[in-house]
GROMACS .gro file of C-alpha atoms in nm:
model
  487
    1MET     CA    1  13.238  10.567  10.574
    2GLN     CA    2  13.205  10.370  10.885
    3ASP     CA    3  13.119   9.994  10.853
    4SER     CA    4  12.755   9.863  10.883
    5ASN     CA    5  12.849   9.639  11.157
    6ALA     CA    6  13.015   9.898  11.354
    7ASN     CA    7  12.735   9.928  11.616
    8SER     CA    8  12.754   9.569  11.738
    9ALA     CA    9  13.088   9.636  11.894
   10GLY     CA   10  12.910   9.781  12.209
   11THR     CA   11  12.820   9.504  12.402
   12TYR     CA   12  12.839   9.644  12.713
   13SER     CA   13  12.809  10.014  12.889
   14GLN     CA   14  13.098  10.272  12.948
   15THR     CA   15  13.062  10.250  13.307
   16VAL     CA   16  13.102   9.863  13.299
   17GLY     CA   17  13.384   9.892  13.074
   18LEU     CA   18  13.572  10.107  13.309
   19LEU     CA   19  13.497   9.908  13.591
   20TYR     CA   20  13.655   9.597  13.407
   21VAL     CA   21  13.952   9.820  13.337
   22PHE     CA   22  13.975   9.889  13.730
   23ASN     CA   23  13.954   9.537  13.807
   24LEU     CA   24  14.210   9.449  13.545
   25ILE     CA   25  14.453   9.693  13.678
   26VAL     CA   26  14.406   9.585  14.075
   27GLY     CA   27  14.565   9.260  14.048
   28THR     CA   28  14.815   9.058  14.218
   29GLY     CA   29  15.051   9.320  14.237
   30ALA     CA   30  14.841   9.512  14.493
   31LEU     CA   31  14.919   9.215  14.725
   32ALA     CA   32  15.311   9.284  14.718
   33LEU     CA   33  15.288   9.701  14.764
   34PRO     CA   34  15.270   9.689  15.142
   35LYS     CA   35  15.547   9.526  15.182
   36ALA     CA   36  15.737   9.730  14.908
   37PHE     CA   37  15.614  10.058  15.118
   38GLN     CA   38  15.744   9.926  15.421
   39THR     CA   39  16.074   9.818  15.313
   40ALA     CA   40  16.143  10.134  15.071
   41GLY     CA   41  15.984  10.423  15.295
   42TRP     CA   42  15.628  10.566  15.270
   43LEU     CA   43  15.722  10.887  15.102
   44LEU     CA   44  15.958  10.717  14.856
   45SER     CA   45  15.668  10.490  14.772
   46ILE     CA   46  15.439  10.747  14.728
   47LEU     CA   47  15.624  10.927  14.489
   48ILE     CA   48  15.740  10.619  14.298
   49LEU     CA   49  15.377  10.497  14.273
   50SER     CA   50  15.273  10.817  14.181
   51ALA     CA   51  15.510  10.848  13.892
   52SER     CA   52  15.449  10.502  13.769
   53ALA     CA   53  15.073  10.545  13.754
   54PHE     CA   54  15.111  10.851  13.526
   55MET     CA   55  15.363  10.697  13.294
   56SER     CA   56  15.142  10.396  13.275
   57TYR     CA   57  14.840  10.613  13.191
   58VAL     CA   58  15.047  10.778  12.899
   59ALA     CA   59  15.096  10.426  12.788
   60ALA     CA   60  14.781  10.353  12.792
   61THR     CA   61  14.661  10.662  12.599
   62PHE     CA   62  14.907  10.536  12.315
   63VAL     CA   63  14.757  10.183  12.307
   64ILE     CA   64  14.400  10.332  12.267
   65GLU     CA   65  14.544  10.552  11.993
   66SER     CA   66  14.691  10.292  11.819
   67LEU     CA   67  14.399  10.065  11.833
   68ALA     CA   68  14.204  10.366  11.659
   69VAL     CA   69  14.452  10.375  11.372
   70ALA     CA   70  14.436  10.013  11.353
   71ASN     CA   71  14.069  10.006  11.331
   72ALA     CA   72  14.096  10.253  11.031
   73VAL     CA   73  14.322  10.016  10.867
   74VAL     CA   74  14.114   9.728  10.900
   75SER     CA   75  13.823   9.949  10.782
   76LYS     CA   76  14.028  10.063  10.460
   77ASN     CA   77  14.081   9.691  10.379
   78ARG     CA   78  13.742   9.555  10.409
   79ARG     CA   79  13.626   9.871  10.159
   80ARG     CA   80  13.914   9.746   9.937
   81GLU     CA   81  13.778   9.401   9.943
   82ARG     CA   82  13.439   9.526   9.859
   83ASN     CA   83  13.566   9.738   9.558
   84GLU     CA   84  13.458  10.059   9.725
   85ASN     CA   85  13.704  10.364   9.738
   86ALA     CA   86  13.951  10.273   9.995
   87SER     CA   87  14.173  10.586   9.929
   88GLU     CA   88  13.963  10.803  10.145
   89SER     CA   89  13.986  10.797  10.532
   90GLY     CA   90  13.774  11.047  10.765
   91PRO     CA   91  13.704  11.035  11.100
   92SER     CA   92  13.437  10.769  11.142
   93THR     CA   93  13.697  10.527  11.005
   94PHE     CA   94  13.902  10.546  11.315
   95GLU     CA   95  13.612  10.450  11.538
   96ILE     CA   96  13.719  10.185  11.776
   97VAL     CA   97  13.471   9.911  11.639
   98ARG     CA   98  13.656   9.594  11.595
   99LYS     CA   99  13.886   9.405  11.857
  100VAL     CA  100  14.253   9.437  11.737
  101GLU     CA  101  14.492   9.273  11.996
  102VAL     CA  102  14.827   9.422  12.066
  103GLY     CA  103  14.985   9.109  11.888
  104GLU     CA  104  14.768   9.201  11.572
  105MET     CA  105  14.854   9.591  11.605
  106SER     CA  106  15.203   9.504  11.601
  107SER     CA  107  15.185   9.272  11.299
  108MET     CA  108  15.022   9.578  11.133
  109PHE     CA  109  15.253   9.840  11.221
  110LEU     CA  110  15.598   9.699  11.327
  111SER     CA  111  15.894   9.506  11.149
  112LYS     CA  112  15.934   9.173  11.174
  113THR     CA  113  16.230   9.250  11.395
  114THR     CA  114  16.018   9.465  11.665
  115LEU     CA  115  15.757   9.230  11.623
  116LEU     CA  116  15.972   8.926  11.761
  117ILE     CA  117  16.096   9.164  12.018
  118SER     CA  118  15.743   9.261  12.119
  119TYR     CA  119  15.634   8.871  12.139
  120PHE     CA  120  15.934   8.772  12.337
  121SER     CA  121  15.879   9.026  12.561
  122ILE     CA  122  15.477   8.941  12.623
  123ILE     CA  123  15.597   8.574  12.636
  124VAL     CA  124  15.867   8.643  12.909
  125TYR     CA  125  15.628   8.850  13.111
  126LEU     CA  126  15.349   8.580  13.092
  127PHE     CA  127  15.607   8.331  13.230
  128GLY     CA  128  15.669   8.565  13.514
  129ASP     CA  129  15.314   8.619  13.542
  130LEU     CA  130  15.273   8.250  13.592
  131ALA     CA  131  15.554   8.236  13.801
  132ILE     CA  132  15.394   8.461  14.051
  133TYR     CA  133  15.062   8.284  14.038
  134SER     CA  134  15.239   7.937  14.099
  135THR     CA  135  15.412   8.094  14.408
  136THR     CA  136  15.132   8.302  14.556
  137VAL     CA  137  14.857   8.033  14.537
  138PRO     CA  138  15.104   7.740  14.701
  139LYS     CA  139  15.215   7.966  14.959
  140SER     CA  140  14.898   8.101  15.054
  141ALA     CA  141  14.770   7.739  15.090
  142MET     CA  142  15.111   7.673  15.304
  143ASN     CA  143  15.061   7.914  15.568
  144MET     CA  144  14.675   7.794  15.596
  145LEU     CA  145  14.794   7.464  15.656
  146CYS     CA  146  15.093   7.548  15.886
  147SER     CA  147  15.133   7.786  16.196
  148SER     CA  148  15.057   8.126  16.198
  149ILE     CA  149  15.363   8.355  16.100
  150ASN     CA  150  15.269   8.708  16.256
  151VAL     CA  151  15.410   8.686  16.568
  152THR     CA  152  15.774   8.620  16.473
  153VAL     CA  153  15.950   8.598  16.149
  154THR     CA  154  15.973   8.255  16.044
  155LYS     CA  155  16.226   8.074  15.852
  156SER     CA  156  16.161   7.821  15.497
  157THR     CA  157  16.341   7.577  15.707
  158ASP     CA  158  16.118   7.615  16.042
  159PRO     CA  159  15.867   7.321  16.104
  160CYS     CA  160  15.544   7.351  15.912
  161ARG     CA  161  15.378   7.264  16.276
  162PRO     CA  162  15.546   7.147  16.580
  163SER     CA  163  15.350   6.822  16.571
  164LEU     CA  164  15.468   6.723  16.257
  165ALA     CA  165  15.790   6.550  16.132
  166ASP     CA  166  16.087   6.785  16.096
  167TRP     CA  167  16.115   6.716  15.714
  168LEU     CA  168  15.789   6.880  15.658
  169SER     CA  169  15.939   7.231  15.686
  170ARG     CA  170  15.746   7.513  15.548
  171MET     CA  171  15.923   7.515  15.229
  172ALA     CA  172  15.882   7.135  15.163
  173VAL     CA  173  15.495   7.209  15.239
  174TYR     CA  174  15.508   7.480  14.996
  175ARG     CA  175  15.681   7.269  14.732
  176ILE     CA  176  15.397   7.004  14.790
  177CYS     CA  177  15.151   7.271  14.722
  178VAL     CA  178  15.313   7.376  14.414
  179ILE     CA  179  15.339   7.033  14.269
  180VAL     CA  180  14.913   6.995  14.341
  181PHE     CA  181  14.844   7.329  14.259
  182VAL     CA  182  14.987   7.296  13.898
  183GLY     CA  183  15.006   6.938  13.846
  184PHE     CA  184  14.674   6.849  13.964
  185VAL     CA  185  14.460   7.122  13.925
  186CYS     CA  186  14.571   7.383  13.682
  187LEU     CA  187  14.741   7.148  13.407
  188PRO     CA  188  14.411   6.941  13.380
  189MET     CA  189  14.200   7.288  13.344
  190VAL     CA  190  14.479   7.377  13.085
  191LEU     CA  191  14.455   7.087  12.843
  192ALA     CA  192  14.065   7.112  12.866
  193GLY     CA  193  14.052   7.465  12.772
  194ILE     CA  194  13.888   7.582  13.060
  195THR     CA  195  13.832   7.984  13.072
  196LYS     CA  196  13.652   8.217  13.308
  197THR     CA  197  13.283   8.219  13.251
  198GLN     CA  198  13.091   8.503  13.322
  199THR     CA  199  12.961   8.361  13.645
  200ILE     CA  200  13.339   8.271  13.773
  201GLN     CA  201  13.419   8.640  13.631
  202MET     CA  202  13.138   8.804  13.847
  203MET     CA  203  13.233   8.588  14.168
  204THR     CA  204  13.581   8.676  14.129
  205THR     CA  205  13.511   9.023  14.103
  206PHE     CA  206  13.299   9.021  14.416
  207SER     CA  207  13.568   8.848  14.604
  208ARG     CA  208  13.852   9.095  14.489
  209TRP     CA  209  13.651   9.399  14.623
  210LEU     CA  210  13.551   9.234  14.941
  211ALA     CA  211  13.900   9.119  15.024
  212PHE     CA  212  14.047   9.462  14.965
  213ILE     CA  213  13.809   9.649  15.119
  214LEU     CA  214  13.829   9.402  15.426
  215MET     CA  215  14.217   9.435  15.440
  216ILE     CA  216  14.188   9.844  15.444
  217VAL     CA  217  13.904   9.842  15.724
  218LEU     CA  218  14.074   9.556  15.943
  219ALA     CA  219  14.417   9.742  15.923
  220SER     CA  220  14.272  10.100  15.969
  221MET     CA  221  14.073   9.915  16.294
  222GLN     CA  222  14.435   9.790  16.413
  223LEU     CA  223  14.596  10.130  16.360
  224ILE     CA  224  14.313  10.299  16.578
  225ASN     CA  225  14.313  10.046  16.841
  226ASP     CA  226  14.686   9.924  16.888
  227GLY     CA  227  14.873  10.235  16.695
  228ALA     CA  228  15.138  10.182  16.438
  229GLU     CA  229  15.318   9.866  16.492
  230GLY     CA  230  15.509   9.923  16.153
  231LYS     CA  231  15.792  10.190  16.159
  232PRO     CA  232  15.836  10.238  15.776
  233PRO     CA  233  16.106  10.484  15.718
  234VAL     CA  234  16.035  10.844  15.516
  235ALA     CA  235  16.263  10.683  15.243
  236ASN     CA  236  16.510  10.407  15.223
  237VAL     CA  237  16.716  10.363  14.886
  238HIS     CA  238  16.798  10.018  14.943
  239GLY     CA  239  16.446   9.920  14.874
  240PHE     CA  240  16.428  10.112  14.569
  241GLY     CA  241  16.481   9.808  14.317
  242SER     CA  242  16.175   9.626  14.448
  243LEU     CA  243  15.969   9.902  14.447
  244PHE     CA  244  16.038   9.999  14.109
  245GLY     CA  245  15.938   9.665  13.978
  246VAL     CA  246  15.626   9.621  14.217
  247ALA     CA  247  15.506   9.973  14.092
  248VAL     CA  248  15.514   9.889  13.714
  249TYR     CA  249  15.376   9.546  13.759
  250ALA     CA  250  15.113   9.690  13.995
  251PHE     CA  251  14.958   9.907  13.703
  252MET     CA  252  14.995   9.645  13.409
  253CYS     CA  253  14.683   9.663  13.198
  254HIS     CA  254  14.812   9.740  12.833
  255HIS     CA  255  14.821   9.403  12.674
  256SER     CA  256  14.434   9.350  12.743
  257LEU     CA  257  14.321   9.706  12.694
  258PRO     CA  258  14.178   9.639  12.338
  259SER     CA  259  13.986   9.368  12.460
  260LEU     CA  260  13.791   9.596  12.715
  261VAL     CA  261  13.790   9.925  12.554
  262THR     CA  262  13.646   9.804  12.226
  263PRO     CA  263  13.296   9.658  12.351
  264MET     CA  264  13.222   9.979  12.550
  265GLY     CA  265  12.896  10.124  12.393
  266SER     CA  266  13.052  10.487  12.383
  267LYS     CA  267  13.422  10.604  12.376
  268ASN     CA  268  13.350  10.956  12.444
  269ARG     CA  269  13.584  11.107  12.689
  270ILE     CA  270  13.762  10.799  12.697
  271PHE     CA  271  14.097  10.940  12.776
  272GLY     CA  272  13.958  11.144  13.075
  273LEU     CA  273  13.776  10.846  13.202
  274ILE     CA  274  14.044  10.601  13.157
  275GLY     CA  275  14.244  10.886  13.374
  276LEU     CA  276  13.996  10.901  13.642
  277VAL     CA  277  14.021  10.493  13.662
  278TYR     CA  278  14.409  10.569  13.737
  279LEU     CA  279  14.326  10.821  14.026
  280LEU     CA  280  14.096  10.580  14.171
  281VAL     CA  281  14.321  10.281  14.171
  282GLY     CA  282  14.597  10.501  14.299
  283ALA     CA  283  14.378  10.623  14.580
  284PHE     CA  284  14.294  10.289  14.657
  285TYR     CA  285  14.673  10.145  14.646
  286PHE     CA  286  14.775  10.415  14.879
  287THR     CA  287  14.513  10.330  15.119
  288LEU     CA  288  14.571   9.989  15.112
  289SER     CA  289  14.967   9.981  15.134
  290LEU     CA  290  14.981  10.291  15.371
  291THR     CA  291  14.770  10.116  15.632
  292GLY     CA  292  14.939   9.764  15.591
  293ALA     CA  293  15.287   9.917  15.611
  294PHE     CA  294  15.172  10.091  15.940
  295ALA     CA  295  14.977   9.859  16.098
  296PHE     CA  296  15.195   9.560  16.090
  297GLU     CA  297  15.528   9.507  16.247
  298HIS     CA  298  15.646   9.270  15.991
  299VAL     CA  299  15.437   9.292  15.658
  300GLN     CA  300  15.422   8.987  15.442
  301ASP     CA  301  15.508   8.947  15.052
  302ILE     CA  302  15.172   8.839  15.008
  303TYR     CA  303  14.994   9.083  15.222
  304THR     CA  304  14.651   8.890  15.284
  305LEU     CA  305  14.884   8.647  15.501
  306ASN     CA  306  14.911   8.930  15.774
  307PHE     CA  307  14.566   8.876  15.861
  308LEU     CA  308  14.600   8.494  15.983
  309HIS     CA  309  14.675   8.565  16.343
  310ASP     CA  310  14.737   8.342  16.598
  311ASP     CA  311  14.482   8.421  16.848
  312ASN     CA  312  14.154   8.506  16.677
  313THR     CA  313  13.896   8.673  16.889
  314SER     CA  314  13.595   8.540  16.733
  315PHE     CA  315  13.442   8.272  16.514
  316ILE     CA  316  13.338   8.554  16.264
  317TYR     CA  317  13.704   8.713  16.283
  318SER     CA  318  13.845   8.396  16.239
  319ILE     CA  319  13.631   8.334  15.906
  320ILE     CA  320  13.743   8.666  15.778
  321ASP     CA  321  14.110   8.591  15.809
  322TYR     CA  322  14.078   8.264  15.632
  323PHE     CA  323  13.878   8.414  15.364
  324LEU     CA  324  14.139   8.692  15.289
  325ALA     CA  325  14.415   8.400  15.326
  326ALA     CA  326  14.219   8.198  15.059
  327PHE     CA  327  14.152   8.490  14.855
  328PRO     CA  328  14.461   8.474  14.623
  329ILE     CA  329  14.397   8.083  14.592
  330ILE     CA  330  14.010   8.172  14.462
  331THR     CA  331  14.095   8.433  14.222
  332LEU     CA  332  14.427   8.333  14.092
  333THR     CA  333  14.306   7.961  14.030
  334SER     CA  334  14.020   8.058  13.791
  335SER     CA  335  14.303   8.338  13.615
  336TYR     CA  336  14.575   8.048  13.580
  337PRO     CA  337  14.431   7.861  13.280
  338ILE     CA  338  14.370   8.198  13.069
  339ILE     CA  339  14.716   8.318  13.124
  340ALA     CA  340  14.862   7.973  13.044
  341LEU     CA  341  14.654   7.937  12.734
  342THR     CA  342  14.742   8.276  12.631
  343LEU     CA  343  15.137   8.209  12.705
  344ILE     CA  344  15.075   7.898  12.484
  345ASN     CA  345  14.941   8.062  12.199
  346ASN     CA  346  15.203   8.317  12.168
  347VAL     CA  347  15.482   8.092  12.192
  348LYS     CA  348  15.307   7.893  11.878
  349VAL     CA  349  15.279   8.226  11.703
  350VAL     CA  350  15.639   8.323  11.761
  351LYS     CA  351  15.733   7.960  11.635
  352ASP     CA  352  15.520   8.048  11.326
  353LEU     CA  353  15.698   8.382  11.280
  354ILE     CA  354  16.056   8.223  11.325
  355PHE     CA  355  15.966   7.876  11.128
  356PRO     CA  356  15.701   8.017  10.887
  357LYS     CA  357  15.498   7.727  10.737
  358THR     CA  358  15.598   7.593  10.394
  359GLY     CA  359  15.347   7.671  10.086
  360ALA     CA  360  15.282   7.309  10.050
  361GLU     CA  361  15.170   7.313  10.451
  362ASN     CA  362  14.961   7.614  10.397
  363GLU     CA  363  14.791   7.459  10.083
  364SER     CA  364  14.709   7.124  10.243
  365LEU     CA  365  14.567   7.302  10.556
  366LEU     CA  366  14.362   7.553  10.337
  367GLU     CA  367  14.225   7.227  10.126
  368GLU     CA  368  14.141   7.047  10.446
  369GLU     CA  369  13.927   7.367  10.586
  370GLU     CA  370  13.766   7.364  10.260
  371ALA     CA  371  13.659   7.035  10.245
  372ASP     CA  372  13.502   7.040  10.586
  373SER     CA  373  13.258   7.229  10.739
  374GLU     CA  374  13.315   7.399  11.055
  375ASP     CA  375  13.087   7.132  11.238
  376GLU     CA  376  13.262   6.859  11.068
  377SER     CA  377  13.615   7.010  11.158
  378GLU     CA  378  13.512   7.037  11.509
  379ALA     CA  379  13.368   6.673  11.518
  380ARG     CA  380  13.657   6.539  11.363
  381ASN     CA  381  13.891   6.716  11.631
  382THR     CA  382  13.670   6.575  11.908
  383ARG     CA  383  13.718   6.214  11.753
  384ASN     CA  384  14.089   6.239  11.723
  385GLY     CA  385  14.122   6.383  12.062
  386LYS     CA  386  14.432   6.567  12.179
  387SER     CA  387  14.758   6.443  12.036
  388PHE     CA  388  15.104   6.416  12.241
  389VAL     CA  389  15.243   6.702  12.115
  390ASP     CA  390  14.908   6.875  12.240
  391VAL     CA  391  14.972   6.781  12.573
  392LEU     CA  392  15.328   6.802  12.569
  393VAL     CA  393  15.373   7.165  12.450
  394PRO     CA  394  15.150   7.291  12.772
  395ALA     CA  395  15.329   7.070  13.003
  396LEU     CA  396  15.679   7.192  12.888
  397VAL     CA  397  15.540   7.596  12.889
  398LEU     CA  398  15.408   7.558  13.221
  399SER     CA  399  15.708   7.364  13.374
  400ILE     CA  400  15.924   7.683  13.329
  401PRO     CA  401  15.724   7.886  13.589
  402THR     CA  402  15.668   7.607  13.816
  403PHE     CA  403  16.029   7.535  13.814
  404ILE     CA  404  16.084   7.904  13.910
  405SER     CA  405  15.826   7.892  14.203
  406PHE     CA  406  15.983   7.549  14.317
  407MET     CA  407  16.304   7.721  14.381
  408THR     CA  408  16.177   8.028  14.555
  409ASP     CA  409  15.863   8.184  14.747
  410ASP     CA  410  15.961   8.510  14.739
  411MET     CA  411  15.670   8.681  14.557
  412LEU     CA  412  15.793   9.019  14.622
  413LEU     CA  413  16.106   8.942  14.441
  414LEU     CA  414  15.899   8.797  14.150
  415ALA     CA  415  15.684   9.067  14.126
  416SER     CA  416  15.971   9.308  14.105
  417ILE     CA  417  16.157   9.128  13.830
  418THR     CA  418  15.861   9.044  13.618
  419GLY     CA  419  15.744   9.418  13.638
  420SER     CA  420  16.084   9.576  13.579
  421LEU     CA  421  16.243   9.343  13.279
  422PRO     CA  422  15.965   9.207  13.090
  423GLY     CA  423  15.682   9.410  13.227
  424VAL     CA  424  15.857   9.731  13.115
  425PHE     CA  425  15.863   9.644  12.758
  426VAL     CA  426  15.491   9.548  12.787
  427GLN     CA  427  15.361   9.843  12.978
  428PHE     CA  428  15.607  10.092  12.812
  429ALA     CA  429  15.789   9.980  12.513
  430ILE     CA  430  15.543   9.825  12.306
  431PRO     CA  431  15.306  10.098  12.326
  432CYS     CA  432  15.569  10.371  12.202
  433PHE     CA  433  15.672  10.143  11.929
  434LEU     CA  434  15.310  10.115  11.847
  435VAL     CA  435  15.192  10.478  11.863
  436ILE     CA  436  15.488  10.598  11.688
  437SER     CA  437  15.455  10.371  11.401
  438ALA     CA  438  15.088  10.410  11.415
  439ARG     CA  439  15.084  10.794  11.369
  440ARG     CA  440  15.317  10.766  11.068
  441HIS     CA  441  15.096  10.524  10.901
  442ALA     CA  442  14.788  10.748  10.955
  443ARG     CA  443  14.982  11.039  10.805
  444SER     CA  444  15.150  10.854  10.513
  445ILE     CA  445  14.918  10.571  10.423
  446LEU     CA  446  14.564  10.681  10.553
  447ASN     CA  447  14.643  11.025  10.461
  448PHE     CA  448  14.449  11.150  10.740
  449PRO     CA  449  14.517  11.274  11.120
  450VAL     CA  450  14.427  11.051  11.397
  451PRO     CA  451  14.087  11.225  11.523
  452ARG     CA  452  14.114  11.444  11.840
  453LYS     CA  453  13.864  11.185  12.008
  454TYR     CA  454  14.133  10.932  11.991
  455GLU     CA  455  14.423  11.142  11.982
  456SER     CA  456  14.647  11.091  12.300
  457PRO     CA  457  14.668  11.377  12.483
  458PHE     CA  458  15.066  11.312  12.479
  459GLN     CA  459  15.153  11.390  12.124
  460GLY     CA  460  15.515  11.546  12.185
  461SER     CA  461  15.823  11.310  12.109
  462GLY     CA  462  15.909  11.425  12.475
  463TRP     CA  463  15.657  11.190  12.603
  464VAL     CA  464  15.802  10.874  12.444
  465ALA     CA  465  16.147  10.976  12.553
  466ALA     CA  466  16.031  11.036  12.919
  467ILE     CA  467  15.879  10.693  12.899
  468ALA     CA  468  16.202  10.556  12.805
  469VAL     CA  469  16.406  10.714  13.099
  470TRP     CA  470  16.146  10.605  13.353
  471ALA     CA  471  16.178  10.231  13.195
  472THR     CA  472  16.547  10.215  13.180
  473CYS     CA  473  16.554  10.354  13.539
  474ALA     CA  474  16.330  10.070  13.647
  475ILE     CA  475  16.566   9.810  13.498
  476ILE     CA  476  16.856   9.965  13.613
  477MET     CA  477  16.720   9.981  13.982
  478VAL     CA  478  16.605   9.656  13.979
  479ILE     CA  479  16.952   9.481  13.842
  480LEU     CA  480  17.133   9.681  14.087
  481ASN     CA  481  16.905   9.539  14.345
  482LEU     CA  482  16.918   9.178  14.252
  483THR     CA  483  17.279   9.214  14.251
  484GLY     CA  484  17.311   9.336  14.614
  485PHE     CA  485  17.464   9.674  14.506
  486LYS     CA  486  17.415   9.941  14.778
  487PHE     CA  487  17.363  10.293  14.756
   0.00000   0.00000   0.00000
């Protein structure tokens, strides 16, 4: 029997939900792809990105299947609480009507050791994500403040502007921007608990679409008018490692899929439609990356910076160029607090898993919750304000990615490491662990197979093995690339 409040789960249409999935996938990683294409070669990049997209799609279907089983578990537990017959499971109990996050699914299906590994992977990935954010935004700001970078390849030690003091090098200005961005913009937003509102979400979505369309159009126009200034090889195995990592990072969406799929009003043909989204994202990535790799002689690791020209031909063109340069600043600044708060919450969960609260502490907390109503509790928290620990923990957590950004401004390097090391676990390992355990749980505990509607098209154990091989190759290639190994 399906729960009575199941219908309340659908808060937007399936089309809107798929659009959200598209927006989730097309993120910061897309800005590093043109550089990776130019470095690794256009044909090799197409092959690797296609394989990465397919493997990512397989893993996404695993997450959705696990989500269906998790909903069946929740439904069974609720029936047991209502003293109903909890032994019977049917197709309706697998309907995805409640949002069960990846961490919660891990708690349901995985052992404590595997659960800790999953959380550590997510935490390290989020650290890398924040490092990319706190590198991309300051680097974009620095290049808007300093001289243009497109005529010649500049060094970090070059002066920001000829008229400024020598000590104000590009790297010095970049580091000042890092301090300002994290310390004076993002940290206060994190401490205040600011998250995206619907208005901000719509604005960032609009700016993202506008920016990517403009980049494709401008690069295509440059190719038509000036020919191909870039000469990417067909294949360059020396760029293999960074390409692997960026390709994985560019299709990251799995940790947020439950929160996007659950509110969809209809989940019919969900796997086929998600596959269509992946095809559209792939076509979008190919167009963006190939036009950029051939249009510019030197593609920057943050692709938007290639549109900051020395000599702007018109006022409108200048506005477009600076909008594109500011695009990462606009979108990532609004996303940073959400990622940071998610990271902090995951750190707290791991702390509780490793150092569980004692019975006395739990009893004390329970008594406190029972004594106060929700409004009284909120009022008390407001009166007390944030404690020193509430400020210290976020500051310490954010200091790690900030330090990484302080030491390097190479966004391509950070994206390849984040995508290939922790990203591999988040995108591939965790979905595989979940689906194996969820299928076993459905057969042995729920005594009912996953309905065809939510059954991943990739049922054979060979698919899990294929993902494992792909993930291992990604890790090995990036490690070899980082150590300077030459093929």
